Coordinates of C-alpha atoms in Angstrom, one line a residue:
M206 CA -49.2 31.6 23.7
N207 CA -49.3 30.1 20.2
T208 CA -52.7 28.4 19.9
L209 CA -52.5 27.6 16.2
K210 CA -53.0 23.9 15.4
R211 CA -51.0 22.8 12.3
I212 CA -51.6 19.7 10.2
G213 CA -49.2 18.3 7.7
F214 CA -50.8 16.8 4.6
V215 CA -49.5 14.5 2.0
S216 CA -51.7 13.6 -1.1
L217 CA -50.7 10.6 -3.2
G218 CA -52.4 8.9 -6.2
C219 CA -54.7 9.9 -9.0
P220 CA -56.8 13.0 -9.6
K221 CA -59.8 11.4 -7.9
A222 CA -57.7 11.1 -4.7
L223 CA -56.5 14.7 -5.2
V224 CA -60.2 15.8 -5.1
D225 CA -60.6 13.9 -1.8
S226 CA -57.6 15.7 -0.5
E227 CA -59.0 19.1 -1.5
H228 CA -62.2 18.4 0.3
I229 CA -60.4 17.4 3.5
L230 CA -58.1 20.5 3.3
T231 CA -61.2 22.7 2.7
R232 CA -62.9 21.4 5.9
L233 CA -59.7 21.7 7.9
R234 CA -59.3 25.4 6.8
A235 CA -62.9 26.1 7.6
E236 CA -62.4 24.8 11.1
G237 CA -59.4 27.0 11.7
Y238 CA -56.6 24.4 11.3
Q239 CA -53.4 25.6 9.6
T240 CA -51.3 23.5 7.2
A241 CA -47.7 22.8 8.1
A242 CA -44.8 22.9 5.7
T243 CA -42.7 20.2 7.4
Y244 CA -43.3 17.2 9.7
D245 CA -41.5 19.0 12.5
D246 CA -44.0 21.9 12.4
A247 CA -47.1 19.7 12.4
D248 CA -49.1 18.7 15.4
L249 CA -50.6 15.9 13.3
V250 CA -50.0 14.4 9.8
I251 CA -52.7 13.2 7.4
I252 CA -51.6 11.0 4.5
N253 CA -54.0 10.3 1.6
T254 CA -52.7 7.0 0.1
C255 CA -53.0 5.1 -3.1
G256 CA -53.2 1.3 -3.2
F257 CA -53.9 0.5 -6.9
I258 CA -50.6 -1.1 -7.9
D259 CA -47.6 -2.4 -6.0
A260 CA -45.4 0.7 -6.8
A261 CA -48.2 2.9 -5.4
V262 CA -48.5 0.7 -2.2
E263 CA -44.8 0.9 -1.7
E264 CA -44.8 4.7 -2.1
S265 CA -47.6 5.0 0.4
L266 CA -46.0 2.8 3.0
E267 CA -42.7 4.7 2.7
T268 CA -44.5 8.0 3.2
I269 CA -46.4 6.7 6.2
S270 CA -43.1 5.3 7.7
E271 CA -41.3 8.6 7.2
A272 CA -44.2 10.6 8.8
L273 CA -44.2 8.2 11.8
A274 CA -40.5 8.6 12.2
E275 CA -40.5 12.3 11.8
N276 CA -43.7 13.2 13.6
G277 CA -45.3 10.2 15.3
K278 CA -48.9 11.2 15.0
V279 CA -50.3 10.0 11.7
I280 CA -53.8 9.5 10.3
V281 CA -54.1 7.5 7.1
T282 CA -56.9 7.8 4.5
G283 CA -57.4 6.8 0.9
C284 CA -57.4 3.6 -1.1
L285 CA -54.7 1.8 0.8
G286 CA -56.6 2.4 4.0
A287 CA -59.5 0.3 2.6
K288 CA -57.3 -2.6 1.7
R289 CA -58.0 -5.9 3.6
D290 CA -56.4 -9.3 3.6
D291 CA -58.2 -12.6 3.0
A292 CA -59.2 -12.7 6.6
G293 CA -60.7 -9.2 6.4
Q294 CA -58.0 -7.6 8.5
G295 CA -56.8 -4.1 7.7
F296 CA -53.6 -4.1 5.7
I297 CA -52.1 -0.9 7.1
R298 CA -52.9 -1.7 10.7
Q299 CA -50.9 -5.0 10.4
V300 CA -47.8 -3.4 8.9
M301 CA -48.0 0.1 10.6
P302 CA -49.6 -0.6 14.0
D303 CA -48.6 2.9 15.3
V304 CA -50.9 4.8 12.9
L305 CA -53.5 6.7 15.0
E306 CA -56.5 6.2 12.7
I307 CA -57.2 4.6 9.3
T308 CA -60.1 5.3 6.9
G309 CA -60.8 4.4 3.3
P310 CA -61.2 6.8 0.3
D311 CA -63.9 9.5 0.0
A312 CA -64.2 9.5 3.8
L313 CA -64.3 13.2 4.7
E314 CA -66.4 12.8 7.9
E315 CA -64.4 9.9 9.2
V316 CA -61.2 11.8 8.7
M317 CA -62.5 14.9 10.5
Q318 CA -63.7 12.7 13.4
A319 CA -60.2 11.3 13.7
V320 CA -58.7 14.8 13.6
H321 CA -61.1 16.0 16.3
K322 CA -60.2 13.0 18.4
H323 CA -56.5 13.5 18.3
L324 CA -56.3 17.3 17.8
P325 CA -59.5 19.0 18.9
R326 CA -60.7 21.9 16.7
P327 CA -59.3 25.3 17.6
H328 CA -62.7 27.0 17.4
E329 CA -66.1 26.7 15.8
P330 CA -66.1 26.8 12.0
F331 CA -66.0 30.2 10.3
I332 CA -66.8 29.6 6.6
D333 CA -65.4 33.0 5.6
L334 CA -61.9 31.6 6.3
V335 CA -62.4 29.4 3.2
P336 CA -62.5 30.7 -0.4
P337 CA -65.8 29.9 -2.2
Q338 CA -64.2 27.3 -4.4
G339 CA -62.6 25.5 -1.4
I340 CA -58.9 24.7 -1.0
K341 CA -57.4 23.5 -4.3
L342 CA -54.1 21.6 -4.9
T343 CA -54.0 22.5 -8.6
P344 CA -53.0 25.8 -10.1
R345 CA -55.6 28.5 -9.9
H346 CA -56.6 28.3 -13.6
Y347 CA -57.6 24.6 -13.8
A348 CA -59.3 22.1 -11.4
Y349 CA -60.5 18.6 -11.3
L350 CA -64.2 18.0 -10.7
K351 CA -65.2 14.5 -9.4
I352 CA -68.7 13.6 -10.5
S353 CA -69.0 10.2 -9.0
E354 CA -67.3 7.7 -6.8
G355 CA -66.7 3.9 -7.2
C356 CA -67.1 1.6 -10.1
N357 CA -69.5 -1.2 -11.1
H358 CA -67.0 -3.0 -13.4
S359 CA -65.1 -6.1 -12.3
C360 CA -62.0 -5.9 -14.4
T361 CA -59.7 -8.7 -13.3
F362 CA -56.6 -6.5 -13.1
C363 CA -58.2 -3.9 -10.9
I364 CA -59.2 -3.7 -7.2
I365 CA -60.8 -0.2 -7.3
P366 CA -64.3 -1.5 -6.6
S367 CA -63.1 -3.3 -3.4
L368 CA -61.3 -0.1 -2.3
R369 CA -63.9 2.6 -3.4
G370 CA -67.1 0.6 -3.7
R371 CA -69.7 0.5 -6.3
L372 CA -70.7 3.6 -8.4
V373 CA -72.2 6.4 -6.4
T374 CA -73.2 9.4 -8.5
R375 CA -73.2 13.0 -7.2
S376 CA -76.4 15.0 -7.8
V377 CA -76.4 17.0 -11.0
G378 CA -77.2 20.1 -9.1
D379 CA -74.2 19.7 -6.8
V380 CA -71.9 19.1 -9.7
L381 CA -73.1 22.2 -11.6
S382 CA -73.0 24.4 -8.4
E383 CA -69.4 23.4 -7.7
A384 CA -68.5 24.0 -11.3
E385 CA -70.0 27.5 -11.1
R386 CA -68.0 28.3 -7.9
L387 CA -64.8 27.2 -9.6
F388 CA -65.5 29.3 -12.7
N389 CA -66.2 32.3 -10.5
A390 CA -62.9 31.7 -8.7
G391 CA -61.0 32.0 -12.0
V392 CA -60.8 28.4 -13.2
K393 CA -60.4 28.3 -17.0
E394 CA -60.3 24.5 -17.5
L395 CA -62.5 22.0 -15.7
L396 CA -61.4 18.3 -15.9
L397 CA -64.2 15.9 -15.1
V398 CA -63.0 12.7 -13.4
S399 CA -64.4 9.6 -11.8
Q400 CA -63.7 5.9 -12.1
D401 CA -66.2 5.6 -14.9
T402 CA -67.4 9.0 -16.2
G403 CA -69.6 7.6 -18.9
A404 CA -71.7 5.7 -16.3
Y405 CA -72.7 8.9 -14.4
G406 CA -76.3 8.5 -13.2
V407 CA -76.6 4.7 -13.7
D408 CA -77.1 4.1 -10.0
M409 CA -79.8 6.9 -9.9
K410 CA -81.5 5.4 -12.9
Y411 CA -80.8 8.8 -14.6
R412 CA -83.4 10.5 -12.5
T413 CA -84.1 14.2 -13.2
G414 CA -82.4 16.8 -11.0
F415 CA -82.6 20.6 -11.2
W416 CA -80.2 23.4 -11.9
E417 CA -81.2 27.1 -12.0
G418 CA -84.8 26.1 -11.9
R419 CA -84.5 23.9 -15.0
P420 CA -84.8 20.1 -15.0
V421 CA -81.5 18.3 -15.9
K422 CA -81.4 14.5 -16.2
T423 CA -78.6 12.8 -14.2
H424 CA -76.9 11.5 -17.3
V425 CA -73.4 12.2 -18.5
T426 CA -74.6 13.7 -21.8
Q427 CA -77.0 16.2 -20.2
L428 CA -74.4 17.0 -17.5
A429 CA -71.7 17.7 -20.2
E430 CA -74.1 19.8 -22.2
S431 CA -75.1 21.9 -19.1
L432 CA -71.4 22.2 -18.1
G433 CA -70.5 23.3 -21.6
K434 CA -73.1 26.0 -21.6
L435 CA -72.0 27.2 -18.2
A436 CA -68.4 27.2 -19.3
R437 CA -69.2 29.4 -22.3
R438 CA -70.3 32.2 -19.9
Y439 CA -66.8 32.2 -18.4
D440 CA -64.9 31.5 -21.6
A441 CA -63.6 28.2 -20.1
W442 CA -62.9 24.6 -21.2
I443 CA -64.5 21.3 -20.2
R444 CA -62.4 18.2 -20.6
L445 CA -63.6 14.6 -20.0
H446 CA -61.5 11.8 -18.5
Y447 CA -62.1 8.0 -18.0
V448 CA -64.9 7.6 -20.4
Y449 CA -65.7 4.0 -21.3
P450 CA -66.8 3.5 -25.0
Y451 CA -70.5 3.2 -24.3
P452 CA -72.9 3.9 -27.2
H453 CA -74.0 7.2 -25.7
V454 CA -70.5 8.5 -26.1
D455 CA -71.5 9.4 -29.6
H456 CA -73.7 12.1 -28.1
L457 CA -70.7 13.5 -26.2
V458 CA -68.8 13.6 -29.5
S459 CA -71.6 15.6 -31.0
L460 CA -71.2 18.1 -28.1
M461 CA -67.5 18.3 -29.0
Q462 CA -68.2 19.1 -32.6
D463 CA -70.6 21.8 -31.5
G464 CA -67.9 23.3 -29.4
L465 CA -69.6 22.9 -26.0
I466 CA -66.8 20.6 -24.6
L467 CA -63.3 20.1 -25.7
P468 CA -62.8 17.5 -28.6
Y469 CA -60.8 15.3 -26.3
L470 CA -61.8 11.8 -25.2
D471 CA -59.9 9.8 -22.7
V472 CA -61.0 6.2 -23.3
P473 CA -59.2 3.5 -21.3
L474 CA -59.2 0.6 -23.8
Q475 CA -56.4 -1.5 -22.2
H476 CA -56.1 -4.0 -25.1
A477 CA -57.5 -4.9 -28.5
H478 CA -57.4 -8.7 -28.8
P479 CA -60.9 -10.2 -27.9
D480 CA -59.4 -13.0 -25.9
V481 CA -57.2 -10.7 -23.8
L482 CA -60.2 -8.4 -23.2
R483 CA -62.2 -11.4 -22.2
R484 CA -59.6 -12.4 -19.6
M485 CA -59.6 -8.8 -18.4
K486 CA -63.4 -8.8 -18.3
R487 CA -63.5 -5.7 -20.5
P488 CA -66.3 -4.9 -22.9
A489 CA -66.2 -5.2 -26.7
S490 CA -63.2 -6.1 -29.0
G491 CA -60.6 -4.4 -31.0
E492 CA -62.7 -4.4 -34.1
K493 CA -65.6 -2.8 -32.3
H494 CA -63.3 -0.2 -30.7
L495 CA -61.8 0.6 -34.1
E496 CA -65.2 1.1 -35.6
R497 CA -66.3 3.4 -32.8
M498 CA -63.1 5.6 -33.1
M499 CA -63.5 5.9 -36.9
A500 CA -67.1 7.0 -36.4
W501 CA -66.1 9.6 -33.8
R502 CA -63.5 11.0 -36.2
D503 CA -66.1 11.2 -38.9
M504 CA -68.4 13.1 -36.5
C505 CA -65.7 15.4 -35.1
P506 CA -62.6 15.5 -37.3
D507 CA -60.6 17.5 -34.7
I508 CA -61.1 15.0 -31.9
T509 CA -58.1 13.9 -29.9
I510 CA -58.4 10.4 -28.5
R511 CA -56.3 9.4 -25.5
S512 CA -56.1 5.8 -24.2
T513 CA -54.1 3.5 -22.0
F514 CA -53.0 -0.1 -22.7
I515 CA -51.4 -3.0 -20.8
T516 CA -48.7 -5.3 -22.2
G517 CA -47.9 -8.7 -20.8
F518 CA -51.3 -9.4 -19.3
P519 CA -51.4 -13.0 -18.0
G520 CA -51.7 -15.4 -21.0
E521 CA -50.9 -12.7 -23.6
T522 CA -49.3 -14.6 -26.5
D523 CA -47.0 -13.3 -29.2
A524 CA -49.9 -13.4 -31.6
E525 CA -52.2 -11.5 -29.2
F526 CA -49.5 -8.8 -28.8
D527 CA -49.0 -8.6 -32.5
Y528 CA -52.7 -8.2 -32.9
L529 CA -52.6 -5.2 -30.5
M530 CA -49.7 -3.7 -32.4
D531 CA -51.6 -4.1 -35.7
F532 CA -54.7 -2.5 -34.1
L533 CA -52.7 0.6 -33.0
K534 CA -51.1 1.0 -36.4
V535 CA -54.6 1.4 -37.8
A536 CA -56.2 3.2 -34.9
R537 CA -53.4 5.9 -34.7
I538 CA -54.4 7.0 -31.3
D539 CA -53.3 10.6 -30.6
R540 CA -52.2 10.3 -27.0
L541 CA -51.3 6.9 -25.5
G542 CA -50.0 5.6 -22.2
C543 CA -48.8 2.0 -21.8
F544 CA -47.9 0.0 -18.7
P545 CA -46.5 -3.4 -18.3
Y546 CA -48.9 -5.6 -16.4
S547 CA -48.3 -5.2 -12.7
P548 CA -49.8 -7.8 -10.3
V549 CA -52.0 -6.2 -7.7
E550 CA -52.7 -8.0 -4.4
G551 CA -56.3 -9.1 -4.4
A552 CA -56.8 -8.9 -8.2
A553 CA -58.4 -11.8 -9.9
A554 CA -55.9 -11.7 -12.7
N555 CA -53.2 -13.0 -10.3
Y556 CA -54.8 -16.4 -10.6
L557 CA -54.9 -16.6 -14.4
A558 CA -52.8 -19.2 -16.2
D559 CA -49.6 -18.5 -18.1
P560 CA -48.2 -15.3 -16.4
V561 CA -45.9 -13.4 -18.8
P562 CA -42.3 -13.0 -17.5
E563 CA -41.5 -9.4 -16.4
A564 CA -38.7 -9.0 -18.9
I565 CA -41.2 -9.8 -21.8
R566 CA -43.8 -7.4 -20.3
E567 CA -41.3 -4.6 -20.3
E568 CA -39.9 -5.5 -23.8
R569 CA -43.4 -5.4 -25.3
R570 CA -44.2 -2.1 -23.6
A571 CA -41.0 -0.6 -25.0
Q572 CA -41.8 -1.9 -28.5
L573 CA -45.3 -0.5 -28.4
M574 CA -44.1 2.9 -27.2
I575 CA -41.4 3.2 -29.9
M576 CA -44.1 2.7 -32.5
Q577 CA -46.5 5.1 -30.8
E578 CA -43.8 7.8 -30.6
E579 CA -43.6 7.8 -34.4
I580 CA -47.4 8.0 -34.7
S581 CA -47.5 10.9 -32.3
R582 CA -44.6 12.6 -34.1
E583 CA -46.5 12.4 -37.4
K584 CA -49.8 13.6 -35.9
L585 CA -48.1 16.6 -34.3
Q586 CA -46.2 17.5 -37.5
E587 CA -49.6 17.8 -39.2
K588 CA -50.4 20.7 -36.9
I589 CA -47.4 22.8 -38.1
G590 CA -48.8 25.9 -39.8
K591 CA -52.1 25.8 -37.9
T592 CA -53.2 28.4 -35.4
L593 CA -54.4 26.9 -32.1
R594 CA -56.0 28.3 -29.0
I595 CA -53.6 27.8 -26.1
L596 CA -54.2 28.0 -22.4
T597 CA -51.1 29.2 -20.7
D598 CA -49.9 27.3 -17.6
E599 CA -46.6 29.1 -16.8
P600 CA -45.1 32.4 -18.0
V601 CA -41.4 32.1 -19.0
R602 CA -38.9 34.5 -20.4
G603 CA -40.0 35.6 -23.9
G604 CA -43.4 33.8 -23.7
A605 CA -45.1 31.0 -21.9
I606 CA -45.6 27.2 -21.6
G607 CA -49.2 26.2 -22.3
R608 CA -51.5 23.5 -23.7
S609 CA -53.8 23.1 -26.6
F610 CA -57.3 21.4 -26.5
A611 CA -55.4 18.1 -27.2
D612 CA -53.3 18.3 -24.1
A613 CA -54.4 17.5 -20.5
P614 CA -52.2 18.8 -17.8
E615 CA -49.3 16.6 -16.5
I616 CA -50.1 13.6 -18.8
D617 CA -49.9 15.0 -22.3
G618 CA -47.6 17.4 -24.1
V619 CA -47.1 21.1 -23.9
V620 CA -46.9 24.1 -26.3
Y621 CA -43.9 26.5 -26.0
V622 CA -45.3 29.9 -26.9
K623 CA -43.1 32.7 -28.1
K624 CA -44.4 36.3 -27.7
P625 CA -44.4 38.5 -30.8
K626 CA -41.7 41.1 -31.2
G627 CA -42.5 44.4 -29.4
M628 CA -44.9 42.8 -26.8
R629 CA -43.7 44.0 -23.4
R630 CA -46.3 42.6 -21.0
K631 CA -45.8 39.2 -19.5
L632 CA -48.3 36.4 -20.3
K633 CA -50.2 35.2 -17.3
A634 CA -51.1 31.7 -16.2
G635 CA -54.7 30.9 -17.2
E636 CA -54.7 33.2 -20.2
F637 CA -55.9 32.1 -23.6
V638 CA -53.7 33.1 -26.6
S639 CA -53.8 32.2 -30.3
V640 CA -50.6 30.5 -31.4
R641 CA -49.3 29.6 -34.9
I642 CA -47.5 26.3 -34.6
T643 CA -44.0 26.4 -36.1
D644 CA -42.4 23.1 -34.9
A645 CA -43.2 19.8 -33.2
D646 CA -41.5 16.6 -32.0
A647 CA -43.2 13.4 -30.7
H648 CA -44.6 15.0 -27.6
D649 CA -44.6 18.8 -27.6
M650 CA -45.1 21.8 -30.0
W651 CA -43.6 25.2 -30.5
G652 CA -45.3 28.3 -31.8
E653 CA -45.5 32.0 -32.1
M654 CA -48.3 34.0 -30.5
V655 CA -50.6 35.7 -33.0
P656 CA -51.4 39.3 -31.8

């Protein structure tokens, strides 16, 4: 008799949600559950949802509906599971009453309780069934490391605090221990993620923790320094995401210049005009942001700055949009993502005056990205002739596809690497190679491997 118990798993949303999914899958594997490739093969389906913008909500609901139709036994977790209406009623329960159980994000124990209720564990846990680094949903050579959960900001366009709660920091010892396990498992690039990476430790009042018998303050700069020193032992990269432009970011840039962490800073600015930022409830102004970026570039000339912006935020005038465009012409941000404003149910911005028509939101985004594409093209052209260290992601005929320090996986560009003549061995994913850049467009680069 086949006693295997199989669970189908669908993970939607951002890297923070991906980390939650990895934790759930790790526990499932430890308890002897198997993963199913199709709904038909599954005894139960878990769906980790996203509920940040309308498109993500729609995708989550479509996935839940499909799983219910194909399988019938569905547990829902993630941000959409935490969504409530004005009366405090659960959103998913109202629209999908046949779902077995619903939890919010970062709810490992609640998810496992739901699994045990509807599909009792096959046996007692055997930890040796799980690799030391846990179950990962990324390629073997890079991994996301979530250092905190939740956010203390109250941005008017965002509902993350209502879905994931206020900031809760992981202990510095736990973070460093997980990083070491990942490095030992072969990870060559560790990407730090959270809702607000720069605020790491605020809720703990930066109390002192311990790692390898040494005191380490629960603060992002000391964490980054310790991670950088640990990464050096394994010849690996540390990359930071979602860093607000706090004053102490200057110390992180110093670590970048010293080579401890990658000179790559993901700073979600969202806009530049002070009145728009005020309506968004975002800190500082375009002038202050520009001053900070110029200072970072003085401190670390090789730094790559990535950011995201919103066009057509409620009340955005032609003059405010022109201000943003002028800011970007001067700032010359290396990597930039732009989104037309999308109303999110429950967000305070929905009640602001003078909403911008959708067509204008889209038109402004297109205009901004056309300008940014030219900036990106010029910046990448400047790298032609330089030799860069490239982390290979995928071997291909005659070489590999990889990334430089300036390229985060899936959101930035890639480098197409050509092997030197006479080199017979295949390049492997997760291998560092030196590459002389020979060509570039607005997004990607091409180069030849230097033996």
